Every structure is written in structure tokens, then in C-alpha cells.
CSV table of C-alpha atoms in Angstrom, one decimal:
chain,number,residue,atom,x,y,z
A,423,UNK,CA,-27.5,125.2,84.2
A,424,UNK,CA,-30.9,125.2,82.8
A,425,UNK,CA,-33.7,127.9,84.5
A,426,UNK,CA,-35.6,124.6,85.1
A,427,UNK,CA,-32.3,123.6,87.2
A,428,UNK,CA,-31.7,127.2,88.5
A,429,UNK,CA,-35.3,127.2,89.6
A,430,UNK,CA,-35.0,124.3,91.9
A,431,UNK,CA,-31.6,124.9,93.6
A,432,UNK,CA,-33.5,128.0,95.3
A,433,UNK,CA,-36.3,126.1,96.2
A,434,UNK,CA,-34.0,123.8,98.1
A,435,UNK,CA,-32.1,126.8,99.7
A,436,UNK,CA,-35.3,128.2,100.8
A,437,UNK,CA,-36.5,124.9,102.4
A,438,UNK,CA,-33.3,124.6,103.9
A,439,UNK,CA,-33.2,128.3,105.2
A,440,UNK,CA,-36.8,127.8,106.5
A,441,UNK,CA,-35.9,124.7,108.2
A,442,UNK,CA,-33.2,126.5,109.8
A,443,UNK,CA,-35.2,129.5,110.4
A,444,UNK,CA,-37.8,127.4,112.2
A,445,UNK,CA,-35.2,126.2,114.4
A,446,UNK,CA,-34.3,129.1,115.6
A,447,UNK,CA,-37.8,130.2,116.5
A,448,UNK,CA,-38.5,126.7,118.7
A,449,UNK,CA,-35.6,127.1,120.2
A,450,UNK,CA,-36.5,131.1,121.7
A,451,UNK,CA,-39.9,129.8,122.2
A,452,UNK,CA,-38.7,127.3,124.6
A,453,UNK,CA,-36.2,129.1,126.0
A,454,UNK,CA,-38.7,132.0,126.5
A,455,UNK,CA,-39.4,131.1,130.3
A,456,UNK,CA,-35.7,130.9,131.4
A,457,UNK,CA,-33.3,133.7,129.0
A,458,UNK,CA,-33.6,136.9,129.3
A,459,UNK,CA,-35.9,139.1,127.5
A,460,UNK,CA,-33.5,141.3,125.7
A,461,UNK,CA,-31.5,138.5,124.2
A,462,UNK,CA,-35.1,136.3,123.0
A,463,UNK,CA,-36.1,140.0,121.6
A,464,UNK,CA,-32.6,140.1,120.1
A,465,UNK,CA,-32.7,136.7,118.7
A,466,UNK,CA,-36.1,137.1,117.5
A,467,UNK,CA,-35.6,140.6,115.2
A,468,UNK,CA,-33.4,138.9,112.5
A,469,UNK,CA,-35.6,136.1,112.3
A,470,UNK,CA,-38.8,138.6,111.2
A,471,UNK,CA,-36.7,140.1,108.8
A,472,UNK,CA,-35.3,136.8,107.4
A,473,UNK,CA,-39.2,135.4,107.3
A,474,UNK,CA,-40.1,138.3,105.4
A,475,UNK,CA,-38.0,138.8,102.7
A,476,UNK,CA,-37.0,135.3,101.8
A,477,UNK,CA,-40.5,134.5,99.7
A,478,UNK,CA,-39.7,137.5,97.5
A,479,UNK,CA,-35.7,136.9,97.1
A,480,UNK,CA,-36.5,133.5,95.8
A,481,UNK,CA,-39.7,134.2,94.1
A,482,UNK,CA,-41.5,131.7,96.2
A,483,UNK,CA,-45.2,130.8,95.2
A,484,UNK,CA,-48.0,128.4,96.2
A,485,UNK,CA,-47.3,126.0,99.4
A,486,UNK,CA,-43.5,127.1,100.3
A,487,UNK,CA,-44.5,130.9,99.9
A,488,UNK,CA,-47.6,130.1,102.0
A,489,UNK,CA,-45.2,127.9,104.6
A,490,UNK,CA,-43.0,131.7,105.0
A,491,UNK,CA,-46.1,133.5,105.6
A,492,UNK,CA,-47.1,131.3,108.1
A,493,UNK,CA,-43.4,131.3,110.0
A,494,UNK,CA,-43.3,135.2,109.4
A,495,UNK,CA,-46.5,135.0,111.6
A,496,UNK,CA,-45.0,132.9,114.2
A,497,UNK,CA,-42.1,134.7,114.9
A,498,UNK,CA,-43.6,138.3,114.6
A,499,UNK,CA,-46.3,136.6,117.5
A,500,UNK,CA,-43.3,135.8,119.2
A,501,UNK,CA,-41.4,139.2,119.0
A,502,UNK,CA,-44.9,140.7,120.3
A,503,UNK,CA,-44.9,138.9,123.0
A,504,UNK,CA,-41.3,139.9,123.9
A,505,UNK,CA,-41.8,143.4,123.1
A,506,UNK,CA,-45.3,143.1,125.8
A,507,UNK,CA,-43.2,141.4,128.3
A,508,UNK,CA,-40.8,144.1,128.3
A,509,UNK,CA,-43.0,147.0,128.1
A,510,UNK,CA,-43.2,148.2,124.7
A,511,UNK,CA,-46.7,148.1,124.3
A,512,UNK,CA,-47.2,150.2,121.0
A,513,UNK,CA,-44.3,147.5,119.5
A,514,UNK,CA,-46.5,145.0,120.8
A,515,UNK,CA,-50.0,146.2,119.5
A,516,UNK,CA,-48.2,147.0,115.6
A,517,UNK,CA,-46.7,143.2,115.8
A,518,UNK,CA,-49.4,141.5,116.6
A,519,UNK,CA,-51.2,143.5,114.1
A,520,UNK,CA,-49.2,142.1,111.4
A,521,UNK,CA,-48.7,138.6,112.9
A,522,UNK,CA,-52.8,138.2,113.0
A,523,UNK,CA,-53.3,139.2,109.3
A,524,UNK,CA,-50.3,137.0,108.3
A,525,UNK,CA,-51.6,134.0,110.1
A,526,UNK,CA,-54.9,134.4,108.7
A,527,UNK,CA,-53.7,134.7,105.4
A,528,UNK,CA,-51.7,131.5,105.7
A,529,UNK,CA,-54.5,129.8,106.9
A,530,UNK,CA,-54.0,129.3,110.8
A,531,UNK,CA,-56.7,130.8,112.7
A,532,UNK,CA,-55.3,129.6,115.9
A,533,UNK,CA,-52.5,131.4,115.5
A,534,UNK,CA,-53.8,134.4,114.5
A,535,UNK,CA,-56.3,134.4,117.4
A,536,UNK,CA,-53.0,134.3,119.6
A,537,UNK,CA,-51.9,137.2,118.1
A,538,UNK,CA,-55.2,138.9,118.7
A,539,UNK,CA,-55.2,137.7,121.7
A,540,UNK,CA,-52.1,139.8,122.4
A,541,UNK,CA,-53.5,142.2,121.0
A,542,UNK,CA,-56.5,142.5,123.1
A,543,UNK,CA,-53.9,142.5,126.6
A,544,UNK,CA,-52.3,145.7,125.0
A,545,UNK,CA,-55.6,147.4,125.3
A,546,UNK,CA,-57.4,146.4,128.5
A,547,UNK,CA,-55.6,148.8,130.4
A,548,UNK,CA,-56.7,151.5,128.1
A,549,UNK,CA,-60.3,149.8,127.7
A,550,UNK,CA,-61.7,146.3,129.2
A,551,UNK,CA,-64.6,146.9,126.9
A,552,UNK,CA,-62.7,147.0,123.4
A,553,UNK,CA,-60.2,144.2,124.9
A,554,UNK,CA,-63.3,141.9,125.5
A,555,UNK,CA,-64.4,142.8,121.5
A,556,UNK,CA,-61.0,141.9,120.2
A,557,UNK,CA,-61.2,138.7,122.6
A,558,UNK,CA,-64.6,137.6,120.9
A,559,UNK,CA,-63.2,138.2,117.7
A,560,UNK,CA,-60.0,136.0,118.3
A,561,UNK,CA,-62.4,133.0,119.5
A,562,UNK,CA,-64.3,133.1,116.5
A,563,UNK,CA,-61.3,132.3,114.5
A,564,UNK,CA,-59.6,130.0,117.4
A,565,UNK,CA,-61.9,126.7,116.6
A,566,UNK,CA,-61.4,124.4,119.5
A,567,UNK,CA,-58.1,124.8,120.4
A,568,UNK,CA,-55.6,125.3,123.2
A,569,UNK,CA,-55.9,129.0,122.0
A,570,UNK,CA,-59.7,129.3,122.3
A,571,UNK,CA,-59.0,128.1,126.2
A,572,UNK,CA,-56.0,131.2,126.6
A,573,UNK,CA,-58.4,133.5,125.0
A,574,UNK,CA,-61.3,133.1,127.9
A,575,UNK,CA,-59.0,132.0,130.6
A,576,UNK,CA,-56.6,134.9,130.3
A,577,UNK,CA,-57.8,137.3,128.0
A,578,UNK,CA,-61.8,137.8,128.5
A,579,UNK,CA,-61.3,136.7,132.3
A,580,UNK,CA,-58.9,139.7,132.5
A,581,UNK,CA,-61.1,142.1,131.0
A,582,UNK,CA,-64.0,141.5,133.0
A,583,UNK,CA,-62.0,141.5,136.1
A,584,UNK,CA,-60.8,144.9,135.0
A,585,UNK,CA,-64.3,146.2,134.0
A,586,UNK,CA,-65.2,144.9,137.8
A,587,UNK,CA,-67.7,141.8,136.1
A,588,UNK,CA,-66.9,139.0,138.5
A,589,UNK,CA,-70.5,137.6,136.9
A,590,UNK,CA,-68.0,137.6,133.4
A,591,UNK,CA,-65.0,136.6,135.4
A,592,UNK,CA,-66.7,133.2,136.4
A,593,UNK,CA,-68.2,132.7,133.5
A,594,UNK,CA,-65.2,133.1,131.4
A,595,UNK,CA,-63.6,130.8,133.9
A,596,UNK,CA,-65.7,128.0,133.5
A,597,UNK,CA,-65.7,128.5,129.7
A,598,UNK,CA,-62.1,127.6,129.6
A,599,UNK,CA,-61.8,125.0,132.1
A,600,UNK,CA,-64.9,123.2,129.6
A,601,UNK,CA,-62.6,123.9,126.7
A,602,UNK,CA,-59.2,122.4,128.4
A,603,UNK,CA,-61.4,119.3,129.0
A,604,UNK,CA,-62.5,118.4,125.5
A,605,UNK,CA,-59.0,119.2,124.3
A,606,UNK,CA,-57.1,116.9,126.3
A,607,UNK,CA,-53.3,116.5,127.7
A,608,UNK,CA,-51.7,116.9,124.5
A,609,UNK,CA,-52.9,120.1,124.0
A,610,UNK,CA,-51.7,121.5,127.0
A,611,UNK,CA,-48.1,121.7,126.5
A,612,UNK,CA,-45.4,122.5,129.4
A,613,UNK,CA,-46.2,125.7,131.6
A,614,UNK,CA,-44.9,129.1,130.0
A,615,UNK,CA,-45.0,131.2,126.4
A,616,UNK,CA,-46.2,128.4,123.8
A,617,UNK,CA,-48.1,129.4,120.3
A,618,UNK,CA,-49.8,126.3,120.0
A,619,UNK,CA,-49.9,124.8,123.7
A,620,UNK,CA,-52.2,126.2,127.1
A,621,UNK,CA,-51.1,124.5,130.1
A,622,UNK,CA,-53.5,124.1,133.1
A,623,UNK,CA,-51.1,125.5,135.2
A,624,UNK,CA,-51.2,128.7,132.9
A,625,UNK,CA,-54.9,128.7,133.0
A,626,UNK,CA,-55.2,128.2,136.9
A,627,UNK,CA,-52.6,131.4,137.6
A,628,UNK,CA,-54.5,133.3,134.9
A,629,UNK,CA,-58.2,132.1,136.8
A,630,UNK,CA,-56.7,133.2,139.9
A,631,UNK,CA,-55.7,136.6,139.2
A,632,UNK,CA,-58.4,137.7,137.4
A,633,UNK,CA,-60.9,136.4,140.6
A,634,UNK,CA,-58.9,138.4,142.7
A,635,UNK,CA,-59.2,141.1,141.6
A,636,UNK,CA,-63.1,140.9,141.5
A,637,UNK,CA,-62.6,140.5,145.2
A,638,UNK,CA,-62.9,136.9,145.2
A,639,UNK,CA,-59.1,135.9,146.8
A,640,UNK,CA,-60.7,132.8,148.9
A,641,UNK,CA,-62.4,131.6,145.7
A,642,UNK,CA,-58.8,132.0,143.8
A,643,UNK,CA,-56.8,129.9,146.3
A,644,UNK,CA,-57.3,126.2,144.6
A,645,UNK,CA,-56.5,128.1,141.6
A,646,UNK,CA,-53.2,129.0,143.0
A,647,UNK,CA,-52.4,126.1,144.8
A,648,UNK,CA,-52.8,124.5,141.5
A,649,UNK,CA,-50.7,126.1,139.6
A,650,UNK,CA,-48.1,126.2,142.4
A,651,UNK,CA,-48.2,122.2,142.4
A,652,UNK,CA,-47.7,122.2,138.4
A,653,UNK,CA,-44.7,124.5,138.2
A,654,UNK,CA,-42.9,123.5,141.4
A,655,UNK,CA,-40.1,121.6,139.3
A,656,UNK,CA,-41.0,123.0,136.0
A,657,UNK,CA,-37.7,125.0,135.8
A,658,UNK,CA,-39.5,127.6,134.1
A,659,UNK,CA,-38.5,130.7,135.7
A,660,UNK,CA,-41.3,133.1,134.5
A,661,UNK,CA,-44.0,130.9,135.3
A,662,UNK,CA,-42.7,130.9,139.0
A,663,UNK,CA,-42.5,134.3,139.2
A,664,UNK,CA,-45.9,134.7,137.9
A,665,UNK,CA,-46.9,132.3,140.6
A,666,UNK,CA,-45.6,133.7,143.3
A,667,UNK,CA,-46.6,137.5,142.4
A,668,UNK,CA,-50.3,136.2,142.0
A,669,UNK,CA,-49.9,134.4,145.4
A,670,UNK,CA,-48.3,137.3,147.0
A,671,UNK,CA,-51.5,140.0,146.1
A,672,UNK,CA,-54.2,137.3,147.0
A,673,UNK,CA,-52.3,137.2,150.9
A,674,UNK,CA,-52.7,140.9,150.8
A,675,UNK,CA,-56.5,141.1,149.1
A,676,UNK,CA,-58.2,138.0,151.4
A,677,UNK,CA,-60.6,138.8,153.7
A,678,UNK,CA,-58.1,139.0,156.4
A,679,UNK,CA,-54.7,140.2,154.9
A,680,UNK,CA,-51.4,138.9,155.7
A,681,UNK,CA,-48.6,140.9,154.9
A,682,UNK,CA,-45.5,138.6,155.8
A,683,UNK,CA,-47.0,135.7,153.5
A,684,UNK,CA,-47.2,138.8,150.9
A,685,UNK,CA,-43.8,139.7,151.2
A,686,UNK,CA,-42.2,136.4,151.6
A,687,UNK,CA,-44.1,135.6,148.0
A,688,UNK,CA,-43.3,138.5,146.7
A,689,UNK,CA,-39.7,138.7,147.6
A,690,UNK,CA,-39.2,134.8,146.0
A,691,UNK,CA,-40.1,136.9,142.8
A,692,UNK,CA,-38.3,139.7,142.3
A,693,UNK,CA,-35.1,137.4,143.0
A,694,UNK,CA,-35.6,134.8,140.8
A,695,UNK,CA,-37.0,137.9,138.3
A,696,UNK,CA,-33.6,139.3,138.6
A,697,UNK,CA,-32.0,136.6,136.4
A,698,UNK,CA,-34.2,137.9,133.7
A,699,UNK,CA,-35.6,141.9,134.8
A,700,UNK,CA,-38.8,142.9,133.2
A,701,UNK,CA,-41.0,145.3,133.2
A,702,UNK,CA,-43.8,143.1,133.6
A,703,UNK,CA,-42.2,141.9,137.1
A,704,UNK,CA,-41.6,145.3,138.2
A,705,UNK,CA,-45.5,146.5,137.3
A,706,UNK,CA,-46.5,143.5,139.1
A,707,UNK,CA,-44.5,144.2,142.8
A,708,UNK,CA,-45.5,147.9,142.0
A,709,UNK,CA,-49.6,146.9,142.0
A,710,UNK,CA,-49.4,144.6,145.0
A,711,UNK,CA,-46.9,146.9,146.7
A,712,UNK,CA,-49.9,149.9,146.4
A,713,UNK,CA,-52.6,147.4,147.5
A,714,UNK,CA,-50.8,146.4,150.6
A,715,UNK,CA,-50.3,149.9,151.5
A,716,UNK,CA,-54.4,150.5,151.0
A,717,UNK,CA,-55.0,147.1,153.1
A,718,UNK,CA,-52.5,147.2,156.0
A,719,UNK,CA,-51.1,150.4,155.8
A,720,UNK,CA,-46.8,149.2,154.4
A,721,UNK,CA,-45.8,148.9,151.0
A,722,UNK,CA,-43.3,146.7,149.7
A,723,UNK,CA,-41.2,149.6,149.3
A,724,UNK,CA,-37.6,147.8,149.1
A,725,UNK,CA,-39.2,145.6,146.7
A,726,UNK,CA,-40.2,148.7,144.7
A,727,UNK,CA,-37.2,150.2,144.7
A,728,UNK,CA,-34.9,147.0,143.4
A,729,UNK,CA,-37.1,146.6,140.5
A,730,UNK,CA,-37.7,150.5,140.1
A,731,UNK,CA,-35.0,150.2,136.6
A,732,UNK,CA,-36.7,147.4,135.1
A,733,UNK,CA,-39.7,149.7,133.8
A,734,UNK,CA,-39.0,151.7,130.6
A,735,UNK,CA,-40.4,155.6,129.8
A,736,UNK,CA,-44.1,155.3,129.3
A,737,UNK,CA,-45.5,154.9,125.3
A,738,UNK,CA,-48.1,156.5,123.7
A,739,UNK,CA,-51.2,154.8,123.9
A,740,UNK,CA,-50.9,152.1,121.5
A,741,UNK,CA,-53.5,152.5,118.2
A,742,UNK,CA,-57.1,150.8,118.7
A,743,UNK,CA,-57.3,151.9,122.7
A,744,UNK,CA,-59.8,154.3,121.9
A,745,UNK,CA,-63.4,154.1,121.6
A,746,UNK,CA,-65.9,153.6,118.0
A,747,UNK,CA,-69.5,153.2,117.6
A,748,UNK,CA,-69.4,149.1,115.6
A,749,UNK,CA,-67.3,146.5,116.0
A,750,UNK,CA,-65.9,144.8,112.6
A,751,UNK,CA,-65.6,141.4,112.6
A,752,UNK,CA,-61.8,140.0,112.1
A,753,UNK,CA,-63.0,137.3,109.3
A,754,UNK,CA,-64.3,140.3,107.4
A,755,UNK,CA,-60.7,143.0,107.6
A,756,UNK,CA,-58.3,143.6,104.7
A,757,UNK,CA,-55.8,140.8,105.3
A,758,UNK,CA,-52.8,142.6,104.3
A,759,UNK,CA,-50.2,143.3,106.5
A,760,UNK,CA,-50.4,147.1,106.5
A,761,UNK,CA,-54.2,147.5,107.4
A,762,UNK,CA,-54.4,146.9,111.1
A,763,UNK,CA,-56.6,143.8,112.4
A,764,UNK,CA,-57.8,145.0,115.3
A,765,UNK,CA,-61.8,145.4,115.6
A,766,UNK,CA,-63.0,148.4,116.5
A,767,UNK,CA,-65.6,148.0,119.9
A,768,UNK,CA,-69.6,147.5,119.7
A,769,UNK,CA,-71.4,149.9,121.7
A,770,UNK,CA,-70.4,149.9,125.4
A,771,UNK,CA,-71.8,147.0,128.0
A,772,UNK,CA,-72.5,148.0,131.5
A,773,UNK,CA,-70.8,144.5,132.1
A,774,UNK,CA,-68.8,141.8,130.0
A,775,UNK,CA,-71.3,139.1,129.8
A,776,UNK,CA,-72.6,139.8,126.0
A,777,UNK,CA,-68.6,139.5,125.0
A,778,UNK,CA,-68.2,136.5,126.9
A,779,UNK,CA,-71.2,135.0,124.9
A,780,UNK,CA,-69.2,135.2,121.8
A,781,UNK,CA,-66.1,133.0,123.3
């Protein structure tokens, strides 16, 4: 057999691995909704190391070692969001590190604004401010996608609502409603995880909870109701229970609270969320379970206590949650995969609305 020969028979294994790899990832991408956590986390670690090292075992170059790069970002993306879902923030913020400069390497900005994007949720907690800066980064690279629309829906919406702007909130809002529109349906994908898809239904539930939390329940109920109406027979277990946790904690936050409707939301939840436990189910019931304390004076303290196991030991803060003097724009940062992609803030806003500009 001749180099020339040798040459090509591992180009066609590689194509055929990469096919087979990209199997693999559709199918824990559209299974992410409904199997549990663990086993799409489980499914999704051999895949990242597969993605990596393939390129180099076959001495890949130009478009197929470009086509790895870019499935090496999608499944890392994908591992990150597992790894949020469950809790494990600081496995979260290092994945989505790499995913982001991978993507951008290979050319897909979406995609690496998704990853960003993830990014910028790890943070929030830690700082709305620096979250809104990695947001406006990640729209900058997004174009006019489904994953500029996730990026102000969900992402700058939540960071506003965290930093108290419900000025930002609105505005975000109404950024990616304008953004859903001049994409049309076939962007929008079935409700649920997608890297390339944002369903309405995803961006009324994430509308909703961010204007809820500005103190703006009544203004989030068409929101809700939406979204309720769109994943009623979707099958897509997550969603629901996202659904029903938002429409539990607006019951409580309205202007007049209403503990049964709460708990009867709330309750739906935690056991359809028991088919798949996660953290981010049992953080949820704890935060509305403290609010309808504050409000009426009764937790949801059975509800607490079933879902009490699904949250792991805290993390260190994950890197990038602290404060710098200049943001750095993500077009501009060392694209290799061990230089983190994460923008450091601009100076401090007394509310989001500058950030929101940039989206």
C-alpha cells in the first residue's frame, strides 16, 4: 500500500468516526430534556476526548481538521451545559472556556457565543455586572441568530434582573422578541437545550423569570401562559419543570400572593424533576420556598427536603467572577484553548442599560 493509499484510508476512518461521533452528540442533545443528567454527562465525556484527539492521531489538516475543531466545540458546549445543570459551576465556566475559543477558531461565532453565553450564567451570581460584559461580548460574535435572541432573552435579561435593572430587563426583553421575529420559525427549534435553535417558548419562560424578579409578576404572566401553551405536549420534561417552577414563584411574588397555586406548581416539579434530579431543580424550589416564607410566612419545606440530595458541596468560585478595571473584547483574545475567553468587565454601571446597548 502506497503512503498516497495509506493517507486516504485514514481520512475515510476519520470521516466515518466523525460521522459517528456526531451522532452521538445529536442524539444527547435531543435527549437532553428527558434522560437524566448523569448519563448525558456520562455519554458526553468520551465524546470530548474522542473530538480531541482524533485530528492529531490521523494528522488531519485543512477542512476535516477544521470540521473536529468545530465538533470538539459542540460537544464541550454540551458537556458545559451538563456540568451547569448539575451544579458544577467551575466545570462549567473551564468548558465553556474551551468550547468558545474552539468555536471561534473553527469559524462559528454562533456557537461560540453559546458557549459564552454559558459562560456569562456561571458568573451572574458572583457578578450581574461582568455577566452583562461577557453577554455583550457573545452578541457581537452571534450575528443574527437564534443565539443572539438566547443571549438577551436569557442571559442579559437575567443579569439585569439580578442587578435590580427592570429598565434593562424590558429592554433586553424587547430586544429578543425583535430578534425572534426577523429570524423566523425555522430558527426556533423544539422547546429545550439546542446549540443552534431558541424556541419562543424558551424565550417566554426566560422573559418571565427575569420580570419577576424585577417585581413585575403581573407583567410576566402572558409570558408564562405562553410558554405553558407551547410545552403542554412537548414531552420535554425539563422544560416543564422550568415552567412550572417559574409559575410557582410568580403565584408567590404577585401583588397579592397565593400560596396553594405556588405549591400546587411547585409540587408538579419536583415530581416530574425526580425522573431526572438536579441541582438546578432543587436551587429553584429552595429560592421560591425562601420567598414564600418572606411573602406569606410558610415555606415549601417538604418540597425542600425531597430535593435537599439533589445539590452537590458548594465549588470555588469559578475563575472570571471577580472584578477588573477594562473589558477585552472576545474577537481580540488568544484563540487557543488554554487561554481563557472570558472578558474581563468595563468599569462598573449603576444599571445594565450601557451592556444592553451592545446586544
Amino acid at each position: 500500500m502506497t503512503a498516497e493509499s495509506t493517507g486516504t484510508a485514514a481520512h475515510e476512518t476519520a470521516a466515518g468516526l466523525h460521522d459517528a461521533c456526531l451522532a452521538s452528540l445529536r442524539a444527547a442533545v435531543a435527549n437532553y430534556e428527558t434522560v437524566d443528567l448523569a448519563v448525558t454527562a456520562a455519554a458526553l465525556e468520551p465524546l470530548e476526548e474522542t473530538t480531541k484527539t482524533i485530528p492529531q492521531q490521523y494528522r488531519l489538516r485543512g477542512r476535516p481538521a477544521i470540521d473536529w475543531m468545530w465538533l470538539h466545540a459542540a460537544v464541550t458546549t454540551a458537556a458545559a451545559a451538563a456540568a451547569y445543570d448539575r451544579g458544577q459551576h467551575t466545570r462549567a465556566a473551564s468548558r465553556a472556556d474551551r468550547a468558545a475559543s474552539l468555536a471561534r477558531a473553527a469559524g462559528d461565532g454562533p456557537l461560540a457565543a453559546r458557549a459564552l453565553a454559558l459562560r456569562a450564567r456561571v458568573v451572574r451570581p458572583h457578578s450581574p455586572a461582568v455577566a452583562l460584559q461577557i453577554a455583550g461580548s457573545a452578541a457581537r460574535i452571534a450575528g443574527r441568530s437564534p443565539t443572539r435572541a438566547l443571549i438577551s432573552g436569557k442571559v442579559a435579561s437575567s443579569a439585569c434582573a439580578a442587578a435590580g435593572d427592570a429598565a434593562g430587563v424590558r429592554d433586553a426583553v424587547a430586544r429578543a422578541w425583535a430578534t425572534m421575529a426577523e429570524l423566523g420559525e425555522e430558527a426556533h427549534g423544539r422547546p429545550g437545550f439546542s446549540l443552534d435553535t431558541y424556541s419562543p417558548a424558551d424565550l417566554a419562560l426566560a422573559c418571565a423569570e427575569a420580570l419577576t424578579t424585577v417585581g413585575a409578576a403581573d407583567e410576566a404572566t402572558p409570558y408564562l401562559e405562553r410558554a405553558a401553551s407551547l410545552i403542554a405536549r412537548s414531552g420535554q420534561t425539563g422544560m416543564i419543570v422550568s415552567v412550572r417552577m417559574a409559575q410557582s414563584r410568580a403565584a408567590i411574588a404577585r401583588a397579592f400572593p397565593d400560596r396553594d397555586e405556588a405549591i400546587e406548581h411547585a409540587s408538579e416539579a419536583v415530581t416530574l424533576a425526580a425522573r431526572r434530579p438536579a441541582e438546578w431543580v432543587a436551587r429553584l424550589v429552595r429560592d421560591v420556598s425562601d420567598l414564600a416564607e418572606i411573602r406569606t410566612g410558610h415555606g415549601f419545606d417538604d418540597l425542600v427536603a425531597v430535593t435537599a440530595g439533589w445539590i452537590a458541596a458548594p465549588e470555588p468560585l469559578p475563575p472570571g467572577s471577580g472584578c477588573a478595571a477594562d473589558a477585552t473584547d472576545f474577537a481580540a483574545m488568544p484563540r487557543s484553548s488554554g487561554m481563557s475567553t472570558v472578558p474581563a468587565p468595563r468599569r462598573a454601571r449603576a444599571s445594565c442599560q450601557g451592556g444592553v446597548d451592545d446586544l
